[in-house]
CSV table of C-alpha atoms in Angstrom, one decimal:
chain,number,residue,atom,x,y,z
O,1,GLU,CA,-1.2,22.0,29.5
O,2,LEU,CA,-5.0,21.4,29.6
O,3,ARG,CA,-5.6,25.1,30.4
O,4,ALA,CA,-3.4,26.1,27.4
O,5,LEU,CA,-5.4,23.8,25.1
O,6,ARG,CA,-8.7,25.1,26.4
O,7,GLU,CA,-7.6,28.8,26.0
O,8,ARG,CA,-6.1,28.3,22.6
O,9,PRO,CA,-8.5,30.2,20.2
O,10,GLY,CA,-9.8,27.6,17.7
O,11,GLY,CA,-7.2,25.0,18.6
O,12,TYR,CA,-5.3,24.0,15.5
O,13,THR,CA,-6.4,22.9,12.0
O,14,LEU,CA,-5.1,19.9,10.1
O,15,ASP,CA,-3.5,20.4,6.7
O,16,ASN,CA,-3.5,16.8,5.6
O,17,ARG,CA,-1.5,16.2,2.4
O,18,SER,CA,-0.9,12.5,2.9
O,19,VAL,CA,-2.3,10.3,0.1
O,20,LEU,CA,-2.1,7.2,2.3
O,21,HIS,CA,-4.0,8.9,5.1
O,22,ALA,CA,-6.9,9.6,2.8
O,23,ARG,CA,-7.0,6.0,1.6
O,24,LEU,CA,-6.8,4.5,5.1
O,25,GLU,CA,-9.5,6.9,6.4
O,26,ILE,CA,-12.1,5.0,4.4
O,27,PHE,CA,-11.2,1.9,6.4
O,28,TRP,CA,-11.2,3.8,9.7
O,29,MET,CA,-14.7,5.2,8.9
O,30,ALA,CA,-16.0,1.6,8.4
O,31,VAL,CA,-14.5,0.6,11.8
O,32,THR,CA,-15.9,3.7,13.5
O,33,ARG,CA,-19.4,2.9,12.4
O,34,ARG,CA,-19.1,-0.4,14.2
O,35,MET,CA,-18.0,1.1,17.5
O,36,PRO,CA,-20.7,1.3,20.2
O,37,THR,CA,-21.7,4.8,21.1
O,38,TRP,CA,-21.2,4.1,24.9
O,39,LEU,CA,-17.5,3.5,24.3
O,40,SER,CA,-15.3,6.4,25.2
O,41,ALA,CA,-12.9,7.7,22.6
O,42,ASN,CA,-10.2,8.0,25.2
O,43,ALA,CA,-10.6,4.3,25.9
O,44,ILE,CA,-10.0,3.6,22.2
O,45,THR,CA,-6.9,5.7,22.5
O,46,PHE,CA,-5.5,3.8,25.4
O,47,ALA,CA,-6.4,0.5,23.9
O,48,SER,CA,-3.5,0.7,21.5
O,49,ILE,CA,-0.9,0.8,24.3
O,50,ALA,CA,-1.4,-2.7,25.7
O,51,PRO,CA,-0.4,-4.7,22.6
O,52,ILE,CA,2.6,-2.5,21.8
O,53,MET,CA,4.0,-2.5,25.4
O,54,SER,CA,3.4,-6.3,25.6
O,55,VAL,CA,5.5,-6.9,22.4
O,56,LEU,CA,8.1,-4.5,23.6
O,57,ILE,CA,8.5,-6.4,26.9
O,58,ALA,CA,8.6,-9.7,25.0
O,59,THR,CA,11.4,-8.4,22.7
O,60,TYR,CA,13.4,-7.6,25.8
O,61,LEU,CA,12.9,-11.0,27.3
O,62,TYR,CA,13.6,-12.9,24.1
O,63,GLY,CA,16.6,-10.8,23.2
O,64,HIS,CA,17.9,-9.6,19.8
O,65,PRO,CA,16.9,-10.5,17.1
O,66,ALA,CA,13.3,-11.2,18.1
O,67,PRO,CA,11.8,-14.6,17.2
O,68,LEU,CA,10.1,-14.6,13.8
O,69,TRP,CA,6.7,-15.3,15.3
O,70,LEU,CA,7.1,-12.3,17.6
O,71,GLN,CA,8.0,-10.1,14.6
O,72,VAL,CA,4.7,-11.0,13.0
O,73,VAL,CA,2.8,-10.2,16.3
O,74,ALA,CA,4.7,-6.9,16.3
O,75,ALA,CA,3.5,-6.0,12.8
O,76,MET,CA,-0.1,-6.9,13.8
O,77,SER,CA,0.2,-4.8,17.0
O,78,ILE,CA,1.4,-1.8,15.1
O,79,PHE,CA,-1.5,-2.1,12.6
O,80,PHE,CA,-3.9,-2.2,15.6
O,81,PHE,CA,-2.2,0.9,17.0
O,82,GLN,CA,-2.5,2.6,13.7
O,83,THR,CA,-6.2,1.7,13.4
O,84,MET,CA,-7.1,2.8,16.9
O,85,ASP,CA,-5.1,6.0,16.3
O,86,GLY,CA,-7.2,6.8,13.3
O,87,VAL,CA,-10.6,5.7,14.8
O,88,ASP,CA,-10.4,7.5,18.2
O,89,GLY,CA,-10.8,11.0,16.7
O,90,LEU,CA,-13.5,9.9,14.3
O,91,HIS,CA,-15.4,8.2,17.1
O,92,ALA,CA,-15.1,11.3,19.3
O,93,ARG,CA,-16.5,13.6,16.6
O,94,ALA,CA,-19.3,11.2,15.8
O,95,CYS,CA,-20.4,11.1,19.4
O,96,GLY,CA,-19.8,14.8,20.1
O,97,THR,CA,-17.2,14.1,22.8
O,98,CYS,CA,-14.2,16.0,21.5
O,99,SER,CA,-12.2,17.6,24.3
O,100,PRO,CA,-8.8,19.2,25.0
O,101,LEU,CA,-8.1,16.2,27.3
O,102,GLY,CA,-8.7,13.8,24.4
O,103,ASP,CA,-6.5,15.8,22.1
O,104,LEU,CA,-3.7,15.8,24.7
O,105,LEU,CA,-4.0,12.0,25.4
O,106,ASP,CA,-4.0,11.2,21.7
O,107,HIS,CA,-0.7,12.9,21.1
O,108,MET,CA,0.8,11.5,24.3
O,109,VAL,CA,-0.2,7.9,23.5
O,110,ASP,CA,1.2,8.5,19.9
O,111,GLN,CA,4.6,9.4,21.3
O,112,ILE,CA,4.7,6.5,23.7
O,113,CYS,CA,3.7,4.0,21.0
O,114,VAL,CA,5.9,5.3,18.2
O,115,LEU,CA,9.0,5.2,20.4
O,116,SER,CA,8.1,1.7,21.5
O,117,CYS,CA,7.6,0.7,17.9
O,118,VAL,CA,11.0,2.0,17.0
O,119,LEU,CA,12.6,-0.1,19.7
O,120,ILE,CA,10.6,-3.2,18.5
O,121,CYS,CA,11.8,-2.7,15.0
O,122,ALA,CA,15.4,-2.4,16.2
O,123,ALA,CA,14.9,-5.8,18.0
O,124,SER,CA,13.4,-7.3,14.8
O,125,ALA,CA,16.3,-6.2,12.7
O,126,GLY,CA,18.8,-7.5,15.3
O,127,MET,CA,20.4,-4.1,15.9
O,128,GLY,CA,21.0,-5.0,19.6
O,129,TYR,CA,22.4,-2.0,21.5
O,130,SER,CA,24.4,-0.4,18.7
O,131,PRO,CA,24.7,3.3,18.1
O,132,SER,CA,22.5,2.8,15.0
O,133,VAL,CA,19.5,2.4,17.3
O,134,LEU,CA,20.1,5.9,18.8
O,135,LEU,CA,20.2,7.4,15.3
O,136,TYR,CA,17.0,5.5,14.4
O,137,ILE,CA,15.2,6.9,17.5
O,138,ASN,CA,16.4,10.4,17.0
O,139,THR,CA,15.3,10.4,13.4
O,140,CYS,CA,11.7,9.5,14.3
O,141,SER,CA,11.8,11.9,17.2
O,142,MET,CA,12.9,14.7,14.9
O,143,MET,CA,9.9,14.2,12.6
O,144,SER,CA,7.4,14.1,15.4
O,145,PHE,CA,8.9,17.1,17.2
O,146,SER,CA,8.9,19.3,14.0
O,147,VAL,CA,5.2,18.5,13.3
O,148,HIS,CA,4.1,19.5,16.8
O,149,TRP,CA,6.4,22.4,17.0
O,150,GLU,CA,5.0,23.9,13.8
O,151,ALA,CA,1.4,23.3,15.1
O,152,THR,CA,2.3,25.2,18.3
O,153,HIS,CA,3.4,28.3,16.4
O,154,ARG,CA,1.2,28.3,13.3
O,155,ARG,CA,-1.9,26.6,14.7
O,156,VAL,CA,-1.7,24.2,11.7
O,157,MET,CA,-0.6,20.6,11.9
O,158,VAL,CA,0.8,19.6,8.5
O,159,PHE,CA,0.9,15.9,7.4
O,160,ASP,CA,3.2,15.8,4.4
O,161,ASN,CA,3.7,12.8,2.2
O,162,GLY,CA,6.6,10.8,3.5
O,163,ALA,CA,6.7,12.6,6.9
O,164,CYS,CA,3.3,11.6,8.3
O,165,ILE,CA,2.8,9.2,11.2
O,166,ILE,CA,0.8,7.0,8.8
O,167,GLU,CA,3.9,6.4,6.6
O,168,ALA,CA,6.0,5.8,9.7
O,169,GLN,CA,3.5,3.2,11.0
O,170,LEU,CA,3.3,1.4,7.6
O,171,GLY,CA,7.1,1.5,7.3
O,172,MET,CA,7.5,-0.2,10.8
O,173,ILE,CA,4.9,-2.8,9.9
O,174,ALA,CA,6.9,-3.6,6.7
O,175,LEU,CA,10.2,-3.7,8.7
O,176,ASN,CA,8.7,-6.3,11.1
O,177,LEU,CA,7.6,-8.5,8.1
O,178,VAL,CA,10.9,-8.6,6.3
O,179,ALA,CA,12.6,-11.4,8.3
O,180,PRO,CA,9.4,-13.6,8.5
O,181,LEU,CA,9.0,-13.4,4.8
O,182,VAL,CA,12.7,-13.5,3.7
O,183,GLY,CA,14.8,-14.7,6.6
O,184,GLN,CA,16.6,-13.1,9.5
O,185,TRP,CA,19.9,-13.3,7.5
O,186,VAL,CA,18.8,-10.5,5.2
O,187,TRP,CA,19.3,-7.8,7.9
O,188,GLU,CA,23.0,-8.9,8.3
O,189,ALA,CA,23.6,-9.1,4.5
O,190,SER,CA,26.1,-6.6,3.3
O,191,VAL,CA,24.7,-4.0,0.8
O,192,VAL,CA,28.1,-2.5,-0.2
O,193,PRO,CA,30.5,-4.6,-2.2
O,194,GLY,CA,33.8,-5.0,-0.4
O,195,MET,CA,32.6,-3.5,2.8
O,196,HIS,CA,30.6,-5.1,5.7
O,197,VAL,CA,27.7,-2.7,5.8
O,198,PRO,CA,24.6,-4.7,7.0
O,199,LEU,CA,21.2,-3.9,5.6
O,200,TYR,CA,20.0,-2.5,9.0
O,201,GLN,CA,22.8,0.1,9.0
O,202,ALA,CA,21.9,1.1,5.4
O,203,VAL,CA,18.3,1.5,6.4
O,204,CYS,CA,19.2,3.7,9.4
O,205,SER,CA,21.3,5.8,7.0
O,206,ALA,CA,18.5,6.2,4.5
O,207,LEU,CA,16.1,7.2,7.3
O,208,MET,CA,18.2,10.3,8.0
O,209,PHE,CA,17.1,11.7,4.6
O,210,ILE,CA,13.4,11.3,5.1
O,211,PRO,CA,12.8,14.1,7.6
O,212,ILE,CA,14.8,16.7,5.8
O,213,PRO,CA,12.0,18.0,3.5
O,214,ALA,CA,9.4,18.0,6.2
O,215,VAL,CA,11.6,19.7,8.9
O,216,THR,CA,13.0,22.2,6.5
O,217,ASN,CA,9.6,23.2,5.0
O,218,GLY,CA,8.0,23.4,8.5
O,219,ALA,CA,10.8,25.6,9.7
O,220,LEU,CA,10.4,27.9,6.7
O,221,ARG,CA,6.7,28.2,7.2
O,222,VAL,CA,7.2,29.1,10.9
O,223,TYR,CA,10.0,31.5,9.9
O,224,ARG,CA,7.8,33.3,7.4
O,225,ALA,CA,4.9,33.5,9.9
O,226,LYS,CA,6.7,34.2,13.2
O,227,GLY,CA,10.2,35.3,12.3
O,228,ALA,CA,13.5,33.8,13.5
O,229,ALA,CA,12.8,33.7,17.3
O,230,PRO,CA,10.9,30.3,17.3
O,231,LEU,CA,13.8,28.6,15.4
O,232,GLN,CA,15.8,28.7,18.7
O,233,GLN,CA,13.5,25.9,20.0
O,234,LEU,CA,15.0,23.6,17.4
O,235,LEU,CA,18.4,23.7,19.0
O,236,PRO,CA,17.8,20.9,21.4
O,237,MET,CA,16.7,18.7,18.5
O,238,VAL,CA,19.8,19.6,16.6
O,239,ALA,CA,22.0,18.9,19.6
O,240,GLN,CA,20.4,15.6,20.1
O,241,LEU,CA,21.2,14.6,16.6
O,242,LEU,CA,24.8,15.8,16.9
O,243,ILE,CA,25.4,13.8,20.0
O,244,SER,CA,24.1,10.6,18.4
O,245,LEU,CA,26.3,11.3,15.4
O,246,LEU,CA,29.4,11.8,17.6
O,247,TRP,CA,28.6,8.6,19.4
O,248,ILE,CA,28.3,6.7,16.1
O,249,ALA,CA,31.6,8.2,14.9
O,250,ARG,CA,33.3,7.1,18.1
O,251,HIS,CA,32.0,3.6,17.8
O,252,GLY,CA,32.7,3.4,14.1
O,253,ASP,CA,29.2,2.6,12.8
O,254,ARG,CA,29.0,3.0,9.0
O,255,PRO,CA,25.8,5.2,8.9
O,256,VAL,CA,27.8,8.2,10.1
O,257,VAL,CA,29.0,9.0,6.6
O,258,MET,CA,25.5,9.2,5.0
O,259,ALA,CA,24.0,10.8,8.1
O,260,ALA,CA,26.5,13.6,8.2
O,261,ALA,CA,26.0,14.2,4.5
O,262,SER,CA,22.2,14.4,5.0
O,263,LEU,CA,22.6,16.9,7.8
O,264,ALA,CA,25.0,19.0,5.7
O,265,ALA,CA,22.5,19.0,2.9
O,266,CYS,CA,19.7,20.0,5.3
O,267,ALA,CA,21.7,22.9,6.7
O,268,HIS,CA,22.7,24.1,3.2
O,269,THR,CA,19.1,24.1,2.0
O,270,TRP,CA,17.9,25.7,5.1
O,271,ALA,CA,20.5,28.5,5.0
O,272,ALA,CA,19.9,29.2,1.3
O,273,ASP,CA,16.1,29.4,1.8
O,274,LEU,CA,16.4,31.7,4.8
O,275,GLY,CA,18.8,33.9,3.0
O,276,THR,CA,16.2,34.5,0.3
């Protein structure tokens, strides 16, 4: 992997369209200026793992739902992860220590922390071990996979509004602050009159719609640049989603209706655009 990164001509460029990323970068620049020059950028990258993993272990020990104080700590840990994730690259460029290893570690730590944050949010919402958790995990995985998949084929990493890791991190911070601010009861409150559809299930269903524009647009950009062959690499991701939807249907979770509708809309849009 390191050899491939080193031999890749010019690496990849960043096409950053996220408005929130541009706003937060001002804060990250201020933090970077206060970082000592002797501190390694890779150390900054790894520093974000410890708080996230500590909270994840604590949520397992305390059970579901997580205590309110732990949910506040989780929100603070995710904010720390977001800040370190934004600072490490700026610090490496400021010190002239950018390297293929640092790039690889940055993305590796991002995947570990994002998946851990998803599990933490599930514990905060009191989802337990329901099929909705699998749908939640697969949705976040789909967004991350599509971004890196496109960067592999087009040498461009696109951060769209609504489908950027920044939005995901801020959303997870907000999810962890809902119960401490309102009360744990809100996650179990029904959002559909006459039917017991808890808020956490409605949130999982809504999350299925978020990746559709980003994944579809990324696939179209790759298709126009490289043809249809790279699209075969999306089949495992589609299979993963179908398996989770089948499991949800088997166990009778409510989000399957909206999830299936979102996948159908995605497939219809994708087929129509490819046909033109």
